[in-house]
JSON list of C-alpha atoms in Angstrom, two decimals:
[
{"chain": "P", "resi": 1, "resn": "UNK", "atom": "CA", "xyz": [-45.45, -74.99, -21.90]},
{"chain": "P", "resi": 2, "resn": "UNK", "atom": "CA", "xyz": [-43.06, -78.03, -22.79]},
{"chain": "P", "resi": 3, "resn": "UNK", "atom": "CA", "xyz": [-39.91, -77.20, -24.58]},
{"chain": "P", "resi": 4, "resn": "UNK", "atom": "CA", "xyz": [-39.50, -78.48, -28.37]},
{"chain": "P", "resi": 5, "resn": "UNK", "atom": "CA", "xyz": [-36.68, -80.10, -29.75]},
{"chain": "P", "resi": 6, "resn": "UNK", "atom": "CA", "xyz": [-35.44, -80.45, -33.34]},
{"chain": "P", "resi": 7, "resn": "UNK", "atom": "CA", "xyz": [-34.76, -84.03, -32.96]},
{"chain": "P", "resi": 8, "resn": "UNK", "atom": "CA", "xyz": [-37.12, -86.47, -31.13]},
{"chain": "P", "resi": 9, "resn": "UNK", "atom": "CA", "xyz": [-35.57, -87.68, -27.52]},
{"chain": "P", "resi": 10, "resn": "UNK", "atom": "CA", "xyz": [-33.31, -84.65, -27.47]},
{"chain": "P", "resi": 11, "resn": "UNK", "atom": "CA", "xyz": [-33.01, -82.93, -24.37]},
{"chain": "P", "resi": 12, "resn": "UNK", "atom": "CA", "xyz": [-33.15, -79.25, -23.52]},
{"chain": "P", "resi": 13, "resn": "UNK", "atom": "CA", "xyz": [-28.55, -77.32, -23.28]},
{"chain": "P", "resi": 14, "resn": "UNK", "atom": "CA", "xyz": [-29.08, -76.70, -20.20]},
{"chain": "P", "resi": 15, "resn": "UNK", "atom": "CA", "xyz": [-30.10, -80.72, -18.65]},
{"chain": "P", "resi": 16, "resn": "UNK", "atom": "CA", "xyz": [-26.74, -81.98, -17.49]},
{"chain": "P", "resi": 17, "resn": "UNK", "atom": "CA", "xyz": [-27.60, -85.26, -17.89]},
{"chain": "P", "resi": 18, "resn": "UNK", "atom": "CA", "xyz": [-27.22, -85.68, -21.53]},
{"chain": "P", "resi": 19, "resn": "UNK", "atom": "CA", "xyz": [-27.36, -89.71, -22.04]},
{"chain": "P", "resi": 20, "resn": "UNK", "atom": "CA", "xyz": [-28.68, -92.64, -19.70]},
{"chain": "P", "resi": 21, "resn": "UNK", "atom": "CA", "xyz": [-29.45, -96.07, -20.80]},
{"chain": "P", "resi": 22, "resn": "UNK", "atom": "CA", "xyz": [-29.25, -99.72, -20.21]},
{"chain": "P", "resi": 23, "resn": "UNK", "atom": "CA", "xyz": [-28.93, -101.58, -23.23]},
{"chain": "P", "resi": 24, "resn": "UNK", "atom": "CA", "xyz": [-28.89, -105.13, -24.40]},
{"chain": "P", "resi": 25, "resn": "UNK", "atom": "CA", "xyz": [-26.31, -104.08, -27.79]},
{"chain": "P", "resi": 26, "resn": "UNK", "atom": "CA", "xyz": [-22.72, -103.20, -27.78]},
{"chain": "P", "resi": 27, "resn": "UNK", "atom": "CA", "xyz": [-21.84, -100.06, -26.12]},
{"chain": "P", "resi": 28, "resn": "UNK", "atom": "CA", "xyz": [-19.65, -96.97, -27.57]},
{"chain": "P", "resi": 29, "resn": "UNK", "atom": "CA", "xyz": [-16.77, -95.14, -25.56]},
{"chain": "P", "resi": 30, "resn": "UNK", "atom": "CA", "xyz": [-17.28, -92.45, -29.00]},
{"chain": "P", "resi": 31, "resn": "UNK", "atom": "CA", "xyz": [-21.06, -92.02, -27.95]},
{"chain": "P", "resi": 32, "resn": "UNK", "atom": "CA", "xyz": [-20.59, -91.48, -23.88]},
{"chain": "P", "resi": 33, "resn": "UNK", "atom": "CA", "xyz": [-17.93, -89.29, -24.98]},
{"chain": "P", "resi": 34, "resn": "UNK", "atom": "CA", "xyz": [-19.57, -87.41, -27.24]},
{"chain": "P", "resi": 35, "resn": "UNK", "atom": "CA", "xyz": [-22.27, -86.92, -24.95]},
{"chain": "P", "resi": 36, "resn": "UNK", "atom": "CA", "xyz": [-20.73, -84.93, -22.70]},
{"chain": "P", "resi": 37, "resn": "UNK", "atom": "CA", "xyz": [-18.92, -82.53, -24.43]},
{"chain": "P", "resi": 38, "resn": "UNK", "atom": "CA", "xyz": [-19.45, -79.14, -23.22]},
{"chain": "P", "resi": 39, "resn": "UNK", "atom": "CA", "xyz": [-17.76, -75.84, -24.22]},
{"chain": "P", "resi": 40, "resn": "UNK", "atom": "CA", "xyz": [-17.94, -74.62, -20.31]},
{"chain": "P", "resi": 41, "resn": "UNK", "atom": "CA", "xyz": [-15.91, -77.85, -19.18]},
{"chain": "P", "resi": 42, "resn": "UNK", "atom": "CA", "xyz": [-12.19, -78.07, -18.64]},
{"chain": "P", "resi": 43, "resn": "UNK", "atom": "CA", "xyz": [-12.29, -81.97, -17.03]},
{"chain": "P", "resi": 44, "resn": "UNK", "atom": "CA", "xyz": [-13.52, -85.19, -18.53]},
{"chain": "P", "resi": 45, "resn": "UNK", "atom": "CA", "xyz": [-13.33, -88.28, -16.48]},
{"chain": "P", "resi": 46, "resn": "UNK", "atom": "CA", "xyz": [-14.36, -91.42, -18.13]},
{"chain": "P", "resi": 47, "resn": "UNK", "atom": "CA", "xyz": [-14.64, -94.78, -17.15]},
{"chain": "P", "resi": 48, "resn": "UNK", "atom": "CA", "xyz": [-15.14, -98.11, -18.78]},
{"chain": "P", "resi": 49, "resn": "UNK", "atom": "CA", "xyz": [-16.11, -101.22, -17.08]},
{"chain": "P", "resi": 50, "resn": "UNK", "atom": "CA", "xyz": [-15.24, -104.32, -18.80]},
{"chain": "P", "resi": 51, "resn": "UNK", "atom": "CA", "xyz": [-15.53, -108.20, -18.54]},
{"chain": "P", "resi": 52, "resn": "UNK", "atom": "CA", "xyz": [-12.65, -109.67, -17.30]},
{"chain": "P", "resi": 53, "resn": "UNK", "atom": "CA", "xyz": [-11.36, -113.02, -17.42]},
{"chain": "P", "resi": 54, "resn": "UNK", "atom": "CA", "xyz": [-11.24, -114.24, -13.98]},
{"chain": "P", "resi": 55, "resn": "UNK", "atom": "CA", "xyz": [-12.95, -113.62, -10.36]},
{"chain": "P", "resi": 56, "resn": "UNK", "atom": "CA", "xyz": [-12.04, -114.19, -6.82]},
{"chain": "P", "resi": 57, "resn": "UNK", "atom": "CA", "xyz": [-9.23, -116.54, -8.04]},
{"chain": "P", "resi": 58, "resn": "UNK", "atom": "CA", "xyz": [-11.52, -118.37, -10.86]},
{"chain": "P", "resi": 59, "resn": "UNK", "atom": "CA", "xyz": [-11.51, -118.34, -14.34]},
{"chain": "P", "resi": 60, "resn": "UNK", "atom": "CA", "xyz": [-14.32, -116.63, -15.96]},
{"chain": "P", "resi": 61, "resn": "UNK", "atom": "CA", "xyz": [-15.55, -118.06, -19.44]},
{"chain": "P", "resi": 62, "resn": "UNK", "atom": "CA", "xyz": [-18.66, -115.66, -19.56]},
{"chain": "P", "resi": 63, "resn": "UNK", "atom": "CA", "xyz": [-21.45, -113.50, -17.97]},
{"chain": "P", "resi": 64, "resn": "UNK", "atom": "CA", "xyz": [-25.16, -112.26, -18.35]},
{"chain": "P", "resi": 65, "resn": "UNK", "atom": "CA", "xyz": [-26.17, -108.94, -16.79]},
{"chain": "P", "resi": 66, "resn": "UNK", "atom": "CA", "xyz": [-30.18, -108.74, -15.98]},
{"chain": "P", "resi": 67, "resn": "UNK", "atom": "CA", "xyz": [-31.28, -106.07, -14.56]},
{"chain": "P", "resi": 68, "resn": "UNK", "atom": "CA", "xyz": [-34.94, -104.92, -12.83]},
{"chain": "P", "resi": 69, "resn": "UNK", "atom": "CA", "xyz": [-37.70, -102.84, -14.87]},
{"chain": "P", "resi": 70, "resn": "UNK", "atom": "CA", "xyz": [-36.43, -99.77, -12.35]},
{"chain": "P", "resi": 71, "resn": "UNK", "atom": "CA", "xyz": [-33.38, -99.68, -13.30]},
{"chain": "P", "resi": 72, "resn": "UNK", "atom": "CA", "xyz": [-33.30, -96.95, -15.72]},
{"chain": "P", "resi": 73, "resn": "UNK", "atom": "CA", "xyz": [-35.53, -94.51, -13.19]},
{"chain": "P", "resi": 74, "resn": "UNK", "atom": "CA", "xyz": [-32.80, -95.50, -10.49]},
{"chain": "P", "resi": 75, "resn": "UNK", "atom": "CA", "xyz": [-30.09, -94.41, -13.41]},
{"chain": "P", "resi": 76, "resn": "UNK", "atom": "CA", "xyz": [-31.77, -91.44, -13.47]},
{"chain": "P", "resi": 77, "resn": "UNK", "atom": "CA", "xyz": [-31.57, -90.69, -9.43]},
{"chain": "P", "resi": 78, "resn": "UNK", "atom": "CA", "xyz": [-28.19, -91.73, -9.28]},
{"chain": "P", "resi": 79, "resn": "UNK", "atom": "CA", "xyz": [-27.30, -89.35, -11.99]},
{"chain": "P", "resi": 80, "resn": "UNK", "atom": "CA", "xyz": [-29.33, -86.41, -10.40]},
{"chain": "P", "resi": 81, "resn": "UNK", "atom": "CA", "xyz": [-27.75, -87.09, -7.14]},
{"chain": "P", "resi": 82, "resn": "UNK", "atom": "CA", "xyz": [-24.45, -86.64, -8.79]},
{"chain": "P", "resi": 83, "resn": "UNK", "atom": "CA", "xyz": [-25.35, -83.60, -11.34]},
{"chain": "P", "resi": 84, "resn": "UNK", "atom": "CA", "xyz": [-27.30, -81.89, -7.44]},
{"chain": "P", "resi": 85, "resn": "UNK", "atom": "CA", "xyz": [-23.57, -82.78, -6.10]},
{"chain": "P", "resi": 86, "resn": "UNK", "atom": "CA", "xyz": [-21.14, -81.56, -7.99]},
{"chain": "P", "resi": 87, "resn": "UNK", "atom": "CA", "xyz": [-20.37, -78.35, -10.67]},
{"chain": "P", "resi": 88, "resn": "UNK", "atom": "CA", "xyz": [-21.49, -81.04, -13.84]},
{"chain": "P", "resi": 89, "resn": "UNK", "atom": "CA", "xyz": [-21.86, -79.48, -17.03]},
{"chain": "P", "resi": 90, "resn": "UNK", "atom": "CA", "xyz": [-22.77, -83.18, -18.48]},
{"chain": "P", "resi": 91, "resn": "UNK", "atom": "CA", "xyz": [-23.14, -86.21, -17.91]},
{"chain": "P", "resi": 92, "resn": "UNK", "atom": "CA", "xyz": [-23.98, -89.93, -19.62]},
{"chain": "P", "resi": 93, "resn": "UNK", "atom": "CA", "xyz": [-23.99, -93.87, -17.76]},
{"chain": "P", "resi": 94, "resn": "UNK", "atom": "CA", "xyz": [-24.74, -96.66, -20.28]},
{"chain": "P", "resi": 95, "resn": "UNK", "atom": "CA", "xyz": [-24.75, -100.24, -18.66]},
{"chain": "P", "resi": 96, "resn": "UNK", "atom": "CA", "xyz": [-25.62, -103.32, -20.93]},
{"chain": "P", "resi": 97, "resn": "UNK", "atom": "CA", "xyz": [-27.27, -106.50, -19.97]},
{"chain": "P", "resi": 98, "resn": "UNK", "atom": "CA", "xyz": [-27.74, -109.60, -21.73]},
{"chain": "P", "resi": 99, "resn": "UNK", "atom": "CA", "xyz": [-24.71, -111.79, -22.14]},
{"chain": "P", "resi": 100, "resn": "UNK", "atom": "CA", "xyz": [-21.31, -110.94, -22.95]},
{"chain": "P", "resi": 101, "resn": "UNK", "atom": "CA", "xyz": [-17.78, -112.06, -23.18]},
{"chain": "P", "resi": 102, "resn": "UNK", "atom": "CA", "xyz": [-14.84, -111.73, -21.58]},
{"chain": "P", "resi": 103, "resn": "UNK", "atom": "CA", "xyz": [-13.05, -108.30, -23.08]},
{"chain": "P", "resi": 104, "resn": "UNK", "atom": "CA", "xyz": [-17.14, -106.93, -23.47]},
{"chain": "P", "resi": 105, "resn": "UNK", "atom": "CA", "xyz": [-17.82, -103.17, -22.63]},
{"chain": "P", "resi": 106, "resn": "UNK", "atom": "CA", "xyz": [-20.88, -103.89, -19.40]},
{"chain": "P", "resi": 107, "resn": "UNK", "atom": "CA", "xyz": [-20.80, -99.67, -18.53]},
{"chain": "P", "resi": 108, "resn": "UNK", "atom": "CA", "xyz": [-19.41, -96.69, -19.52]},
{"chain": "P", "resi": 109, "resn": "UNK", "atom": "CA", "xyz": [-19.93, -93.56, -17.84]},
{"chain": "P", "resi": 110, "resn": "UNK", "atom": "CA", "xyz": [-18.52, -89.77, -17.66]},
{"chain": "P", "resi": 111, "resn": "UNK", "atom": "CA", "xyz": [-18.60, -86.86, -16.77]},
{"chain": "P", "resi": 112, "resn": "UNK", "atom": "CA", "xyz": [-17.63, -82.94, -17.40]},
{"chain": "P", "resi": 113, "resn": "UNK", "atom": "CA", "xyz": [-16.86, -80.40, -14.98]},
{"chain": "P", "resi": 114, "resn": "UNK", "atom": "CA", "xyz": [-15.18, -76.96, -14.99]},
{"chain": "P", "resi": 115, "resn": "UNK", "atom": "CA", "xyz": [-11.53, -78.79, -13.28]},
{"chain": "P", "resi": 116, "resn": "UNK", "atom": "CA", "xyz": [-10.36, -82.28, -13.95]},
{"chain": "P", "resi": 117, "resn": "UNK", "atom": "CA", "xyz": [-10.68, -82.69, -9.71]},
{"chain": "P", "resi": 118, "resn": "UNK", "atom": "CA", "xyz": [-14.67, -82.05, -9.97]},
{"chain": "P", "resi": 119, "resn": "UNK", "atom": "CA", "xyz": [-14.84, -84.36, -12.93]},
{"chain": "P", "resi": 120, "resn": "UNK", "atom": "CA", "xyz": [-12.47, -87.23, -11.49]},
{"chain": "P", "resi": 121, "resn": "UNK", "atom": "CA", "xyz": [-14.94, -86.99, -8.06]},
{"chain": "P", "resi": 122, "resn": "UNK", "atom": "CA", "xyz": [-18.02, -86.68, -9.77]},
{"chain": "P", "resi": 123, "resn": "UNK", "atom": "CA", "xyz": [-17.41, -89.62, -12.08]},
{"chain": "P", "resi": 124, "resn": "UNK", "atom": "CA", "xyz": [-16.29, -92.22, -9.45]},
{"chain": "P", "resi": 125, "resn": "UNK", "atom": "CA", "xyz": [-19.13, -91.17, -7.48]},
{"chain": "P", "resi": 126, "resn": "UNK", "atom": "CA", "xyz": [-21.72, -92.19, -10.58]},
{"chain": "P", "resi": 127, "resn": "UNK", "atom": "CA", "xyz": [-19.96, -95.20, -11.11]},
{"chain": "P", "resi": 128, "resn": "UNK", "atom": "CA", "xyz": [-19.80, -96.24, -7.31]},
{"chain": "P", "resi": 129, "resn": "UNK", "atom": "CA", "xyz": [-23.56, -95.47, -6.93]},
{"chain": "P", "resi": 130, "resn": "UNK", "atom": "CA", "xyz": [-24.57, -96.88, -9.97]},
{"chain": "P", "resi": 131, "resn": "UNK", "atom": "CA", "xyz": [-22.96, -100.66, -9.05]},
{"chain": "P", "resi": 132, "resn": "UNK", "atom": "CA", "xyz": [-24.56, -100.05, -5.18]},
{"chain": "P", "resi": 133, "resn": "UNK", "atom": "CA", "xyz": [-27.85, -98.44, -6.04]},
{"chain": "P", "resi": 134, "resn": "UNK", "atom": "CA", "xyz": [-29.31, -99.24, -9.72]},
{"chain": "P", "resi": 135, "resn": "UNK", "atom": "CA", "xyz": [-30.86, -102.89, -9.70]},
{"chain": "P", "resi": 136, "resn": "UNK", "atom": "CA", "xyz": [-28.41, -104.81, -12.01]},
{"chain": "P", "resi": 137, "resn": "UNK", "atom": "CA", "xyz": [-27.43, -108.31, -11.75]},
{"chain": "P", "resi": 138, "resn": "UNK", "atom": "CA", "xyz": [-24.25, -110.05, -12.75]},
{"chain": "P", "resi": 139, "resn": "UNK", "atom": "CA", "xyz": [-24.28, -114.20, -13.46]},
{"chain": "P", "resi": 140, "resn": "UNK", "atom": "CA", "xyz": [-20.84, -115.24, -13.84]},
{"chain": "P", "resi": 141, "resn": "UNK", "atom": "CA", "xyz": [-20.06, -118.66, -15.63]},
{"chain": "P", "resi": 142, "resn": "UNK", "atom": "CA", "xyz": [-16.86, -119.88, -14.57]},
{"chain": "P", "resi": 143, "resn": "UNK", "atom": "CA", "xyz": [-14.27, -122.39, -16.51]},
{"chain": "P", "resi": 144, "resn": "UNK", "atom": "CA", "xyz": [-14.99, -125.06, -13.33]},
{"chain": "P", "resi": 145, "resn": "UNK", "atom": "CA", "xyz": [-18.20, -125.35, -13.98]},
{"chain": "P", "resi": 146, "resn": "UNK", "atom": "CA", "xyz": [-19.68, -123.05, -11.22]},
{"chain": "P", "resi": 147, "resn": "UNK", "atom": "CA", "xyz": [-21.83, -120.37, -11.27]},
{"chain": "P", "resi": 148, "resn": "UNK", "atom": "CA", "xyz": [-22.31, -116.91, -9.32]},
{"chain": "P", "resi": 149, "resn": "UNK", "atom": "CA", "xyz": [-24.90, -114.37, -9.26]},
{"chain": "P", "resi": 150, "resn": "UNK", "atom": "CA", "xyz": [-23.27, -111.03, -7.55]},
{"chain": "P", "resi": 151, "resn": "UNK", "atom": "CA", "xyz": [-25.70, -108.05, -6.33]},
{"chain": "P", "resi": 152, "resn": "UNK", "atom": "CA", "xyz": [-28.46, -110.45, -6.00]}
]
């Protein structure tokens, strides 16, 4: 029998993986964080990926983030991967796509562990196989005129 929840889209304590989306609004460091609060954790490792102004030595005015219809189900095996790999007692990725401005949050992700080591390794493991492995696209616009499309 399927579990029931009091609250539609919740998912069962004992799922690691508490929150995984991509998203075309802002995203929230207080939400990620949030997410993986556990009582059983002693390490939190966060990070926050951010537009920033330049690029290989050119100015960046803006950029659009696209991203394939699979990218969400390859969030989700990048994030099992990680939770199969390491002691996680939770974990959230958010990445955003459409287009944003320079100083714009484009992912957040974390993690909790038992020891701040577990959680420091675990988190730059989801955000390192996130950028390699989930289909998203970046389109920088640069001050110059030119334009690049990285992870194409």
């Amino acid at each position: 029998m399927a579990p029931t929840y009091d609250h539609p889209g919740e998912r069962a304590a004992s799922d690691p993986i508490r929150l995984l989306a991509i998203r075309d609004t802002p995203l929230s460091l207080d939400e990620v964080f949030r997410a993986v609060g556990d009582d059983s954790a002693g390490g939190t490792a966060l990070f926050v990926g951010t537009v920033r102004d330049h690029d290989g030595g050119a100015d960046v005015d803006a950029l659009g983030y696209s991203s394939h219809p699979t990218a969400e189900a390859e969030l989700r095996r990048v994030a099992e991967k990680v939770v199969a790999d390491f002691p996680v007692r939770a974990l959230a990725a958010v990445h955003r796509v459409g287009d944003l401005a320079v100083g714009d949050l484009a992912v957040v992700v974390a993690v909790s562990c038992p020891h701040r080591a577990e959680a420091f390794a675990a988190c730059r493991k989801l955000i390192d196989d996130l950028k390699h492995e989930v289909p998203i696209w970046k389109h920088q616009r640069f001050s110059d005129g030119q334009e690049e499309w990285v992870g194409a």
